[in-house]
Amino acid sequence: DFLILFFCLPVVIFNEITKKRLLGDVSCRIVPFVEVSSLGVTTFSLCALGIDRFHAATSPAASARPIERCQSIIAKLAVIWVGSMTLSVPEILLWQLAQDTSPVSGVVTEYCTMKPSSDLPESIYSLVLTYQNARMWWYFGCYFCLPILFTISCQLVTRRVSGTEKPERRGAKPSQCERHLNCTIIGLAIIYGLCTTPENVCNIVVAYMSPDISKQTLDLLNLINQFFLFFKCSVTPVLLLCLCRPLGQAFMDCCCCCCEGCGLDAASSDGSADSKLKTEMSSSIFFDKPRESPPLLALGTPC
């Protein structure tokens, strides 16, 4: 999300104002690559979080769930990011910079066009051309239907399994943290679906009505779709901080700490204990850790 907002957004705004492409052909290839990679990361992250919530709801007991190791979490993140970037590689070979002269003002404008370069090897050129022909339905199936349907399915299956549990477990109601996590995943999926729906609808309409649509209309639709993506990238972190209270509290503590100059040597032992507790809460946002209360000590005499 931050890559989209701090790299892609300035390039798009600069292009719309000056009609010149910032960084030239490089931005024509990198911006679509980053945008599609962002959609892939969101898609696979929603799927991973849905599976995590299902395992949390169907495990025997909170104290019996092992703490997930850092290596396992890093491996999952690596699979999500490397997989998303690998699936987005054809975008680099698909786009290129083009120029056009305006018939009204006579000004030469630069724009990005979806056309594979003829300088590519024959085998790669055929693969990129196949990707271009199937891009609309691949985009719709992988980056829209998959995360929405997967999230809905995981939530329904989780509720189904939780409703058919044994009577001794049925009395244990889900904790407030569990409900917050489920609401967070549902909220992220809703925002993602609302912001990507216009682009998928436009892609399908343009694919079947492109001869009847002018270039100006196509550019306007593309710009609207990009700003929906920018809106999603700006709303998602705010929604995550608002719904995940431990994460939001940790973020506010970090902001206050930076403003007050926490680097100074003014922390007491009580403050360090509170920060340690908040760190443990924030580190268990999406991963369930067993919380066992210490045994009570017998104080006094038998009398």
Coordinates of C-alpha atoms in Angstrom, one line a residue:
D1 CA 0.0 0.0 0.0
F2 CA 2.8 2.4 0.8
L3 CA 4.6 1.5 -2.4
I4 CA 1.5 2.3 -4.3
L5 CA 0.9 5.7 -2.6
F6 CA 4.5 6.9 -2.6
F7 CA 5.6 5.7 -6.0
C8 CA 2.7 5.0 -8.3
L9 CA 0.5 7.9 -7.2
P10 CA 3.0 10.7 -7.9
V11 CA 3.8 9.2 -11.3
V12 CA 0.2 9.1 -12.3
I13 CA -0.5 12.7 -11.1
F14 CA 2.6 14.0 -12.9
N15 CA 1.5 12.3 -16.1
E16 CA -2.0 13.8 -15.9
I17 CA -0.8 17.3 -15.3
T18 CA 2.2 17.5 -17.7
K19 CA 1.2 14.9 -20.2
K20 CA 4.8 13.6 -19.9
R21 CA 5.6 10.3 -18.4
L22 CA 7.9 10.6 -15.4
L23 CA 10.9 8.2 -15.8
G24 CA 9.7 7.4 -19.3
D25 CA 9.4 3.8 -20.3
V26 CA 10.6 2.6 -16.9
S27 CA 7.5 3.9 -15.1
C28 CA 5.3 2.4 -17.8
R29 CA 6.6 -1.0 -16.9
I30 CA 7.2 -0.6 -13.1
V31 CA 3.9 1.1 -12.2
P32 CA 1.6 -1.8 -13.5
F33 CA 4.0 -4.3 -12.0
V34 CA 3.8 -2.7 -8.6
E35 CA 0.0 -2.3 -8.8
V36 CA -0.6 -5.9 -9.8
S37 CA 1.9 -7.1 -7.2
S38 CA -0.1 -5.2 -4.6
L39 CA -3.3 -6.9 -5.6
G40 CA -1.5 -10.3 -5.4
V41 CA -0.2 -9.6 -1.9
T42 CA -3.6 -8.5 -0.7
T43 CA -5.2 -11.6 -2.4
F44 CA -2.9 -14.2 -0.9
S45 CA -2.8 -12.4 2.5
L46 CA -6.6 -12.6 2.8
C47 CA -6.4 -16.3 1.9
A48 CA -3.7 -16.9 4.5
L49 CA -5.6 -14.9 7.2
G50 CA -8.7 -16.9 6.5
I51 CA -6.9 -20.2 6.9
D52 CA -5.3 -18.9 10.2
R53 CA -8.7 -17.9 11.6
F54 CA -10.1 -21.4 10.6
H55 CA -7.3 -23.1 12.4
A56 CA -7.8 -20.9 15.5
A57 CA -11.5 -21.7 15.6
T58 CA -11.1 -25.4 15.1
S59 CA -8.2 -26.1 17.5
P60 CA -9.0 -28.1 20.6
A61 CA -8.1 -25.3 23.1
A62 CA -6.3 -22.0 23.2
S63 CA -3.6 -23.4 25.6
A64 CA -2.9 -26.4 23.3
R65 CA -2.2 -24.3 20.2
P66 CA 1.6 -23.9 19.8
I67 CA 3.2 -20.5 19.3
E68 CA 4.0 -20.1 15.6
R69 CA 7.7 -19.6 15.1
C70 CA 9.2 -16.5 13.5
Q71 CA 10.7 -18.7 10.7
S72 CA 7.3 -20.0 9.8
I73 CA 5.8 -16.5 9.6
I74 CA 8.7 -15.2 7.5
A75 CA 8.3 -18.3 5.2
K76 CA 4.6 -17.5 4.7
L77 CA 5.3 -13.8 4.0
A78 CA 8.1 -14.8 1.5
V79 CA 5.7 -17.1 -0.4
I80 CA 3.1 -14.4 -0.6
W81 CA 5.5 -11.7 -1.8
V82 CA 7.6 -13.8 -4.1
G83 CA 4.5 -15.5 -5.6
S84 CA 2.8 -12.1 -6.2
M85 CA 5.8 -10.6 -7.8
T86 CA 6.4 -13.7 -10.0
L87 CA 2.8 -13.6 -11.3
S88 CA 3.2 -9.9 -12.0
V89 CA 6.4 -10.3 -14.2
P90 CA 4.4 -10.4 -17.5
E91 CA 3.3 -6.8 -16.8
I92 CA 6.8 -5.6 -17.2
L93 CA 7.0 -7.1 -20.7
L94 CA 3.4 -6.1 -21.7
W95 CA 3.6 -2.3 -21.4
Q96 CA 5.6 0.2 -23.3
L97 CA 5.8 4.0 -23.8
A98 CA 4.0 5.6 -26.8
Q99 CA 3.6 9.1 -28.1
D100 CA 0.6 10.8 -29.7
T101 CA 0.0 14.3 -31.1
S102 CA -3.1 16.0 -30.0
P103 CA -5.2 17.1 -33.0
V104 CA -6.5 20.2 -31.1
S105 CA -3.4 21.7 -29.5
G106 CA -0.7 19.9 -31.4
V107 CA 1.1 19.0 -28.2
V108 CA 3.0 15.7 -28.1
T109 CA 1.6 13.6 -25.2
E110 CA 3.2 10.4 -23.8
Y111 CA 1.1 7.5 -22.6
C112 CA 1.5 3.8 -21.8
T113 CA 0.1 1.3 -24.1
M114 CA -0.5 -2.4 -23.6
K115 CA 1.5 -3.9 -26.5
P116 CA 4.4 -6.4 -26.2
S117 CA 7.6 -5.3 -27.8
S118 CA 8.5 -6.9 -31.1
D119 CA 12.1 -7.1 -29.9
L120 CA 11.3 -9.9 -27.5
P121 CA 12.3 -13.5 -28.3
E122 CA 9.7 -15.5 -30.2
S123 CA 8.9 -17.8 -27.3
I124 CA 8.6 -15.0 -24.7
Y125 CA 6.6 -12.9 -27.1
S126 CA 4.0 -15.6 -27.6
L127 CA 3.7 -16.1 -23.9
V128 CA 3.2 -12.4 -23.3
L129 CA 0.7 -12.2 -26.1
T130 CA -1.2 -15.2 -24.5
Y131 CA -1.2 -13.4 -21.2
Q132 CA -2.5 -10.2 -22.8
N133 CA -5.4 -12.1 -24.3
A134 CA -6.3 -13.9 -21.1
R135 CA -5.4 -10.9 -18.8
M136 CA -9.0 -9.8 -18.2
W137 CA -10.3 -13.1 -17.0
W138 CA -7.1 -13.9 -15.1
Y139 CA -7.4 -10.5 -13.4
F140 CA -11.0 -11.1 -12.6
G141 CA -10.6 -14.7 -11.4
C142 CA -7.4 -14.5 -9.4
Y143 CA -7.4 -10.9 -8.0
F144 CA -11.2 -10.5 -7.4
C145 CA -13.1 -13.8 -7.2
L146 CA -10.4 -15.7 -5.3
P147 CA -10.0 -13.5 -2.2
I148 CA -13.7 -12.7 -1.9
L149 CA -14.9 -16.2 -2.3
F150 CA -12.1 -17.6 -0.2
T151 CA -12.8 -15.2 2.7
I152 CA -16.5 -15.9 2.6
S153 CA -16.0 -19.7 2.4
C154 CA -13.5 -19.6 5.4
Q155 CA -16.0 -17.6 7.5
L156 CA -18.9 -19.9 6.7
V157 CA -16.9 -23.0 7.3
T158 CA -15.6 -21.6 10.6
R159 CA -19.1 -20.7 11.8
R160 CA -20.3 -24.1 10.7
V161 CA -17.6 -26.0 12.6
S162 CA -18.0 -23.8 15.6
G163 CA -21.7 -24.4 15.7
T164 CA -21.4 -28.2 15.5
E165 CA -18.8 -28.6 18.3
K166 CA -19.2 -30.9 21.2
P167 CA -21.4 -29.7 24.1
E168 CA -18.5 -29.2 26.5
R169 CA -16.8 -26.9 24.0
R170 CA -19.9 -25.1 22.9
G171 CA -20.2 -23.3 26.2
A172 CA -16.8 -21.6 25.6
K173 CA -17.8 -18.4 23.7
P174 CA -15.2 -16.8 21.3
S175 CA -13.2 -14.2 23.0
Q176 CA -13.4 -10.5 22.1
C177 CA -10.1 -10.7 20.4
E178 CA -11.3 -13.5 18.1
R179 CA -14.4 -11.4 17.1
H180 CA -12.2 -8.4 16.4
L181 CA -9.9 -10.4 14.2
N182 CA -12.8 -11.9 12.2
C183 CA -14.3 -8.4 11.8
T184 CA -11.0 -7.2 10.6
I185 CA -10.6 -9.8 7.9
I186 CA -14.2 -9.3 6.8
G187 CA -13.7 -5.5 6.7
L188 CA -10.5 -5.8 4.6
A189 CA -12.3 -8.1 2.2
I190 CA -15.2 -5.7 1.8
I191 CA -13.0 -2.7 1.1
Y192 CA -10.9 -4.7 -1.3
G193 CA -14.0 -6.0 -3.2
L194 CA -15.7 -2.5 -3.4
C195 CA -12.5 -0.9 -4.7
T196 CA -11.7 -3.5 -7.3
T197 CA -15.2 -4.0 -8.6
P198 CA -15.2 -0.9 -10.9
E199 CA -12.0 -2.0 -12.6
N200 CA -13.2 -5.5 -13.3
V201 CA -16.5 -4.2 -14.6
C202 CA -14.7 -1.7 -16.9
N203 CA -12.3 -4.4 -18.1
I204 CA -15.2 -6.7 -19.1
V205 CA -17.2 -3.9 -20.7
V206 CA -14.2 -2.5 -22.6
A207 CA -13.2 -6.0 -23.9
Y208 CA -16.6 -6.4 -25.6
M209 CA -17.2 -2.8 -26.5
S210 CA -13.8 -1.4 -27.3
P211 CA -14.5 -0.5 -30.9
D212 CA -17.3 1.8 -29.8
I213 CA -15.4 3.5 -27.1
S214 CA -13.1 6.5 -27.8
K215 CA -9.5 6.8 -26.6
Q216 CA -10.4 9.7 -24.3
T217 CA -13.1 7.5 -22.6
L218 CA -10.7 4.6 -22.2
D219 CA -8.1 6.9 -20.6
L220 CA -10.7 8.3 -18.2
L221 CA -11.8 4.9 -17.1
N222 CA -8.2 3.8 -16.6
L223 CA -7.6 6.9 -14.5
I224 CA -10.7 6.2 -12.4
N225 CA -9.7 2.6 -11.8
Q226 CA -6.2 3.7 -10.7
F227 CA -7.6 6.1 -8.2
F228 CA -9.9 3.4 -6.8
L229 CA -6.7 1.4 -6.2
F230 CA -5.1 4.4 -4.5
F231 CA -8.2 4.9 -2.3
K232 CA -8.0 1.2 -1.3
C233 CA -4.3 1.5 -0.4
S234 CA -5.0 4.6 1.7
V235 CA -8.1 3.2 3.5
T236 CA -6.7 -0.3 4.3
P237 CA -4.0 0.8 6.8
V238 CA -6.5 3.1 8.6
L239 CA -9.1 0.3 8.7
L240 CA -6.5 -2.1 10.1
L241 CA -5.4 0.3 12.8
C242 CA -9.1 1.0 13.8
L243 CA -10.3 -2.6 13.9
C244 CA -7.2 -4.2 15.4
R245 CA -7.0 -2.5 18.8
P246 CA -3.6 -4.0 19.9
L247 CA -2.1 -2.9 16.6
G248 CA -3.7 0.5 16.8
Q249 CA -2.6 1.0 20.4
A250 CA 1.0 0.0 19.5
F251 CA 0.9 2.4 16.5
M252 CA -0.3 5.3 18.7
D253 CA 2.3 4.5 21.3
C254 CA 5.0 4.5 18.7
C255 CA 3.8 7.9 17.4
C256 CA 3.7 9.4 20.9
C257 CA 7.1 7.9 21.7
C258 CA 8.6 9.5 18.6
C259 CA 7.0 12.8 19.3
E260 CA 8.1 12.9 22.9
G261 CA 11.7 11.7 22.1
C262 CA 11.7 8.2 23.6
G263 CA 15.3 7.9 22.8
L264 CA 16.1 9.8 26.0
D265 CA 17.1 7.8 29.0
A266 CA 13.9 8.5 31.0
A267 CA 12.1 5.2 31.1
S268 CA 11.3 3.6 34.5
S269 CA 10.8 0.0 35.3
D270 CA 7.0 0.3 35.3
G271 CA 7.1 1.9 31.9
S272 CA 9.3 -0.9 30.5
A273 CA 6.9 -3.5 31.9
D274 CA 4.0 -1.8 30.2
S275 CA 5.8 -1.5 26.9
K276 CA 6.7 -5.2 27.1
L277 CA 3.0 -6.1 27.7
K278 CA 1.9 -3.9 24.8
T279 CA 4.6 -5.5 22.6
E280 CA 3.3 -8.9 23.4
M281 CA -0.3 -7.8 22.6
S282 CA 0.7 -6.3 19.3
S283 CA 2.8 -9.3 18.3
S284 CA -0.2 -11.6 18.7
I285 CA -2.6 -9.8 16.4
F286 CA -3.2 -12.6 14.0
F287 CA -1.5 -15.4 15.8
D288 CA -2.9 -17.0 18.9
K289 CA -0.6 -17.4 21.9
P290 CA -1.5 -19.4 24.9
R291 CA -2.1 -17.2 28.0
E292 CA -1.8 -19.2 31.2
S293 CA -2.3 -17.6 34.5
P294 CA 0.4 -18.3 37.1
P295 CA -0.6 -20.6 39.9
L296 CA -1.7 -19.1 43.2
L297 CA 0.8 -19.3 46.0
A298 CA -0.3 -20.6 49.4
L299 CA 0.2 -17.9 51.9
G300 CA 0.0 -18.1 55.7
T301 CA 0.0 -21.0 58.1
P302 CA -2.3 -24.0 58.2
C303 CA -3.9 -22.4 61.2

